[in-house]
Amino acid sequence: MNVVILLGAPGSGKGTLASELAKVPGIRHLSSGDLLRGAVKEGSPAGLKAKAYMEAGNLVPDELIAEMIEEVIAADEGTNVLLLDGFPRTVRQADILADLLARKGVHLRGALLLEVADAVLVARIAGRRVCPDCGATFNVATLPPKVEGVCDVCGGALTIRKDDDPATVRHRLDVYAEQTFPLIDYYRARGLLHTVDATGHDLEPKIEAALRKIHD
Ligand code: ADP
Ligand code: ZN
């Protein structure tokens, strides 16, 4: 297995890009946010711990998410490229990941940074709608569902995530700038950083650019 890390601010389109890329056989998308939201919904011990942090737009403790990611990697079979979306999110998590991959003999192929202008991020998140039943994501402006308010995948009623209200979004962008932004230099310094211009709405060129960088 090879690991590719996706980096980018909330609203940069990491999740959307990753779910498109995961249509390619052998590529798997692992979203830390989805993993955590699943745990919260289930009411597992990890979920109970994570809930308050998430609703406030703060990061959950590093060890909590790192253990969940490790379990998924340990149980994985048949994945060629694992796309990590939302993990690591702090330098400490990046160090934990490096250890974990070294122990498992898994190769870190690189980190793909989706670059988007700040003003675009807030607008994108404001339009975001999610399906509480299957986790599919839509955007009223850029990726509308076929029928307004209804999930294309499973027919569920689309909702707005609790942490997508404007004040929490601004806080999440601050958290990103403080805690996650340093990862860009972290991976650049290790010769692992690749950037994709993710400002435009058109997904196809981004998918192609990302695939080229993953396969290089
Ligand atoms: P975003 O749209 O901001 O990228 P995610 O779905 O990735 O949101 O994450 C939602 C929330 O889950 C975050 O605000 C945070 O509370 C928690 N979370 C996700 N990934 C991590 C992580 N690697 N470390 C700590 N907290 C995380
Ligand atoms: Zn759905």
CSV table of N, CA and C in Angstrom, one decimal, residues 108-195:
chain,number,residue,atom,x,y,z
A,108,LEU,N,5.0,6.4,2.1
A,108,LEU,CA,4.4,7.7,2.0
A,108,LEU,C,4.8,8.3,0.7
A,109,ARG,N,3.8,8.3,-0.3
A,109,ARG,CA,4.2,8.7,-1.6
A,109,ARG,C,4.3,10.2,-1.7
A,110,GLY,N,3.5,11.0,-1.0
A,110,GLY,CA,3.5,12.4,-1.0
A,110,GLY,C,2.3,13.1,-0.4
A,111,ALA,N,2.4,14.4,-0.3
A,111,ALA,CA,1.3,15.2,0.2
A,111,ALA,C,0.8,16.1,-0.9
A,112,LEU,N,-0.5,16.1,-1.2
A,112,LEU,CA,-1.1,16.9,-2.3
A,112,LEU,C,-1.8,18.1,-1.7
A,113,LEU,N,-1.3,19.3,-2.0
A,113,LEU,CA,-2.0,20.5,-1.4
A,113,LEU,C,-2.9,21.1,-2.4
A,114,LEU,N,-4.2,21.2,-2.0
A,114,LEU,CA,-5.2,21.9,-2.8
A,114,LEU,C,-5.2,23.4,-2.4
A,115,GLU,N,-4.8,24.2,-3.3
A,115,GLU,CA,-4.6,25.6,-3.1
A,115,GLU,C,-5.9,26.4,-3.5
A,116,VAL,N,-6.5,27.1,-2.6
A,116,VAL,CA,-7.7,27.9,-2.9
A,116,VAL,C,-7.6,29.2,-2.2
A,117,ALA,N,-8.0,30.3,-2.9
A,117,ALA,CA,-8.1,31.6,-2.3
A,117,ALA,C,-9.0,31.6,-1.1
A,118,ASP,N,-8.6,32.3,0.0
A,118,ASP,CA,-9.4,32.3,1.2
A,118,ASP,C,-10.9,32.7,1.1
A,119,ALA,N,-11.1,33.8,0.3
A,119,ALA,CA,-12.5,34.3,0.1
A,119,ALA,C,-13.4,33.2,-0.5
A,120,VAL,N,-12.8,32.3,-1.3
A,120,VAL,CA,-13.6,31.3,-2.0
A,120,VAL,C,-14.0,30.2,-1.0
A,121,LEU,N,-13.2,30.0,0.0
A,121,LEU,CA,-13.4,28.9,1.0
A,121,LEU,C,-14.7,29.1,1.8
A,122,VAL,N,-14.9,30.4,2.3
A,122,VAL,CA,-16.1,30.6,3.1
A,122,VAL,C,-17.3,30.5,2.3
A,123,ALA,N,-17.3,31.0,1.1
A,123,ALA,CA,-18.5,30.9,0.2
A,123,ALA,C,-18.8,29.4,-0.1
A,124,ARG,N,-17.8,28.6,-0.3
A,124,ARG,CA,-18.0,27.2,-0.6
A,124,ARG,C,-18.7,26.5,0.5
A,125,ILE,N,-18.1,26.7,1.7
A,125,ILE,CA,-18.7,26.0,2.9
A,125,ILE,C,-20.1,26.4,3.1
A,126,ALA,N,-20.4,27.7,2.8
A,126,ALA,CA,-21.8,28.2,3.1
A,126,ALA,C,-22.8,27.4,2.2
A,127,GLY,N,-22.3,26.9,1.0
A,127,GLY,CA,-23.2,26.2,0.1
A,127,GLY,C,-23.2,24.7,0.3
A,128,ARG,N,-22.5,24.2,1.3
A,128,ARG,CA,-22.3,22.8,1.5
A,128,ARG,C,-23.5,22.1,2.1
A,129,ARG,N,-24.0,21.0,1.5
A,129,ARG,CA,-25.0,20.2,2.1
A,129,ARG,C,-24.6,18.8,2.1
A,130,VAL,N,-24.9,18.1,3.2
A,130,VAL,CA,-24.5,16.7,3.4
A,130,VAL,C,-25.7,15.8,3.6
A,131,CYS,N,-25.4,14.5,3.2
A,131,CYS,CA,-26.5,13.5,3.5
A,131,CYS,C,-26.1,12.8,4.8
A,132,PRO,N,-27.0,12.9,5.8
A,132,PRO,CA,-26.7,12.3,7.1
A,132,PRO,C,-26.8,10.8,7.0
A,133,ASP,N,-27.4,10.2,6.0
A,133,ASP,CA,-27.5,8.8,5.9
A,133,ASP,C,-26.3,8.1,5.3
A,134,CYS,N,-25.7,8.7,4.2
A,134,CYS,CA,-24.6,8.0,3.5
A,134,CYS,C,-23.3,8.8,3.5
A,135,GLY,N,-23.4,10.1,3.9
A,135,GLY,CA,-22.2,10.9,4.0
A,135,GLY,C,-21.8,11.6,2.7
A,136,ALA,N,-22.6,11.4,1.6
A,136,ALA,CA,-22.3,12.1,0.4
A,136,ALA,C,-22.4,13.7,0.6
A,137,THR,N,-21.6,14.4,-0.1
A,137,THR,CA,-21.5,15.9,0.0
A,137,THR,C,-21.9,16.5,-1.3
A,138,PHE,N,-22.7,17.6,-1.2
A,138,PHE,CA,-23.1,18.4,-2.3
A,138,PHE,C,-22.9,19.9,-2.1
A,139,ASN,N,-23.0,20.7,-3.1
A,139,ASN,CA,-22.9,22.1,-2.9
A,139,ASN,C,-24.0,22.8,-3.7
A,140,VAL,N,-24.8,23.7,-3.1
A,140,VAL,CA,-25.9,24.3,-3.9
A,140,VAL,C,-25.3,25.1,-5.0
A,141,ALA,N,-24.1,25.7,-4.9
A,141,ALA,CA,-23.6,26.5,-6.0
A,141,ALA,C,-22.8,25.7,-7.0
A,142,THR,N,-22.0,24.8,-6.5
A,142,THR,CA,-21.0,24.2,-7.4
A,142,THR,C,-21.3,22.7,-7.7
A,143,LEU,N,-22.0,22.0,-6.9
A,143,LEU,CA,-22.2,20.6,-7.1
A,143,LEU,C,-23.6,20.2,-6.6
A,144,PRO,N,-24.7,20.8,-7.2
A,144,PRO,CA,-26.0,20.6,-6.7
A,144,PRO,C,-26.5,19.2,-6.9
A,145,PRO,N,-27.3,18.7,-6.0
A,145,PRO,CA,-27.9,17.4,-6.2
A,145,PRO,C,-29.0,17.5,-7.3
A,146,LYS,N,-29.3,16.4,-7.9
A,146,LYS,CA,-30.2,16.4,-9.1
A,146,LYS,C,-31.6,17.0,-8.6
A,147,VAL,N,-32.0,16.6,-7.4
A,147,VAL,CA,-33.3,17.1,-6.9
A,147,VAL,C,-32.9,17.9,-5.6
A,148,GLU,N,-33.4,19.1,-5.6
A,148,GLU,CA,-33.0,20.0,-4.4
A,148,GLU,C,-33.3,19.3,-3.1
A,149,GLY,N,-32.3,19.3,-2.2
A,149,GLY,CA,-32.5,18.8,-0.9
A,149,GLY,C,-32.5,17.3,-0.7
A,150,VAL,N,-32.3,16.6,-1.9
A,150,VAL,CA,-32.4,15.1,-1.8
A,150,VAL,C,-31.0,14.5,-2.3
A,151,CYS,N,-30.5,13.5,-1.5
A,151,CYS,CA,-29.3,12.9,-1.8
A,151,CYS,C,-29.4,12.0,-3.1
A,152,ASP,N,-28.5,12.3,-4.1
A,152,ASP,CA,-28.4,11.5,-5.3
A,152,ASP,C,-28.1,10.1,-5.1
A,153,VAL,N,-27.3,9.8,-4.1
A,153,VAL,CA,-26.9,8.4,-3.9
A,153,VAL,C,-27.9,7.5,-3.2
A,154,CYS,N,-28.6,8.1,-2.1
A,154,CYS,CA,-29.4,7.2,-1.4
A,154,CYS,C,-30.8,7.7,-1.1
A,155,GLY,N,-31.1,9.0,-1.6
A,155,GLY,CA,-32.4,9.5,-1.4
A,155,GLY,C,-32.7,10.2,-0.1
A,156,GLY,N,-31.6,10.2,0.8
A,156,GLY,CA,-31.8,10.9,2.1
A,156,GLY,C,-32.0,12.4,2.0
A,157,ALA,N,-32.5,13.0,3.1
A,157,ALA,CA,-32.8,14.4,3.1
A,157,ALA,C,-31.5,15.1,3.5
A,158,LEU,N,-31.1,16.0,2.6
A,158,LEU,CA,-29.8,16.7,2.8
A,158,LEU,C,-29.9,17.7,4.0
A,159,THR,N,-28.8,17.9,4.7
A,159,THR,CA,-28.8,18.8,5.8
A,159,THR,C,-27.5,19.7,5.8
A,160,ILE,N,-27.5,20.7,6.7
A,160,ILE,CA,-26.3,21.5,6.8
A,160,ILE,C,-25.5,21.0,8.0
A,161,ARG,N,-24.2,20.8,7.9
A,161,ARG,CA,-23.5,20.3,9.1
A,161,ARG,C,-23.5,21.3,10.2
A,162,LYS,N,-23.6,20.9,11.4
A,162,LYS,CA,-23.6,21.8,12.6
A,162,LYS,C,-22.4,22.7,12.6
A,163,ASP,N,-21.2,22.2,12.2
A,163,ASP,CA,-20.0,23.0,12.3
A,163,ASP,C,-19.8,23.8,11.0
A,164,ASP,N,-20.8,23.9,10.1
A,164,ASP,CA,-20.8,24.7,8.9
A,164,ASP,C,-21.5,26.1,9.1
A,165,ASP,N,-21.9,26.4,10.3
A,165,ASP,CA,-22.5,27.8,10.5
A,165,ASP,C,-21.3,28.8,10.4
A,166,PRO,N,-21.6,30.0,10.0
A,166,PRO,CA,-20.5,31.0,9.6
A,166,PRO,C,-19.5,31.2,10.8
A,167,ALA,N,-20.0,31.4,12.0
A,167,ALA,CA,-19.0,31.6,13.1
A,167,ALA,C,-18.1,30.5,13.3
A,168,THR,N,-18.6,29.2,13.3
A,168,THR,CA,-17.8,28.1,13.5
A,168,THR,C,-16.8,27.9,12.3
A,169,VAL,N,-17.3,28.2,11.1
A,169,VAL,CA,-16.5,28.1,9.9
A,169,VAL,C,-15.2,29.0,10.1
A,170,ARG,N,-15.5,30.3,10.5
A,170,ARG,CA,-14.4,31.2,10.7
A,170,ARG,C,-13.4,30.6,11.7
A,171,HIS,N,-13.9,30.1,12.8
A,171,HIS,CA,-13.1,29.5,13.8
A,171,HIS,C,-12.3,28.3,13.2
A,172,ARG,N,-12.9,27.5,12.4
A,172,ARG,CA,-12.2,26.3,11.8
A,172,ARG,C,-11.1,26.8,10.9
A,173,LEU,N,-11.3,27.9,10.2
A,173,LEU,CA,-10.2,28.5,9.3
A,173,LEU,C,-9.1,29.0,10.1
A,174,ASP,N,-9.4,29.5,11.3
A,174,ASP,CA,-8.3,30.0,12.2
A,174,ASP,C,-7.5,28.8,12.7
A,175,VAL,N,-8.2,27.7,13.1
A,175,VAL,CA,-7.6,26.5,13.6
A,175,VAL,C,-6.7,25.9,12.5
A,176,TYR,N,-7.2,25.9,11.2
A,176,TYR,CA,-6.4,25.5,10.1
A,176,TYR,C,-5.1,26.3,10.0
A,177,ALA,N,-5.3,27.6,10.0
A,177,ALA,CA,-4.1,28.5,9.8
A,177,ALA,C,-3.0,28.2,10.9
A,178,GLU,N,-3.5,28.0,12.1
A,178,GLU,CA,-2.6,27.8,13.2
A,178,GLU,C,-2.0,26.4,13.3
A,179,GLN,N,-2.8,25.4,13.2
A,179,GLN,CA,-2.4,24.1,13.5
A,179,GLN,C,-2.0,23.2,12.2
A,180,THR,N,-2.7,23.5,11.1
A,180,THR,CA,-2.5,22.6,10.0
A,180,THR,C,-1.6,23.2,8.9
A,181,PHE,N,-1.6,24.5,8.8
A,181,PHE,CA,-0.8,25.2,7.8
A,181,PHE,C,0.7,24.8,7.9
A,182,PRO,N,1.2,24.7,9.2
A,182,PRO,CA,2.7,24.3,9.3
A,182,PRO,C,3.0,23.0,8.6
A,183,LEU,N,2.0,22.1,8.3
A,183,LEU,CA,2.3,20.9,7.6
A,183,LEU,C,2.8,21.1,6.2
A,184,ILE,N,2.4,22.2,5.6
A,184,ILE,CA,2.8,22.5,4.2
A,184,ILE,C,4.3,22.6,4.2
A,185,ASP,N,4.9,23.3,5.1
A,185,ASP,CA,6.4,23.4,5.2
A,185,ASP,C,7.0,22.0,5.6
A,186,TYR,N,6.3,21.4,6.5
A,186,TYR,CA,6.8,20.1,7.0
A,186,TYR,C,7.0,19.1,5.8
A,187,TYR,N,6.0,19.0,4.9
A,187,TYR,CA,6.2,18.1,3.8
A,187,TYR,C,7.0,18.6,2.7
A,188,ARG,N,7.0,20.0,2.6
A,188,ARG,CA,7.9,20.6,1.6
A,188,ARG,C,9.4,20.3,1.9
A,189,ALA,N,9.7,20.5,3.2
A,189,ALA,CA,11.1,20.2,3.7
A,189,ALA,C,11.5,18.8,3.4
A,190,ARG,N,10.5,17.9,3.4
A,190,ARG,CA,10.9,16.5,3.2
A,190,ARG,C,10.8,16.1,1.7
A,191,GLY,N,10.6,17.1,0.8
A,191,GLY,CA,10.5,16.8,-0.6
A,191,GLY,C,9.3,16.1,-1.0
A,192,LEU,N,8.2,16.1,-0.2
A,192,LEU,CA,7.0,15.3,-0.5
A,192,LEU,C,5.8,16.2,-0.9
A,193,LEU,N,6.0,17.5,-1.0
A,193,LEU,CA,4.8,18.4,-1.3
A,193,LEU,C,4.5,18.6,-2.8
A,194,HIS,N,3.3,18.4,-3.2
A,194,HIS,CA,2.8,18.7,-4.6
A,194,HIS,C,1.6,19.6,-4.5
A,195,THR,N,1.5,20.6,-5.3
A,195,THR,CA,0.3,21.5,-5.2
A,195,THR,C,-0.5,21.3,-6.5
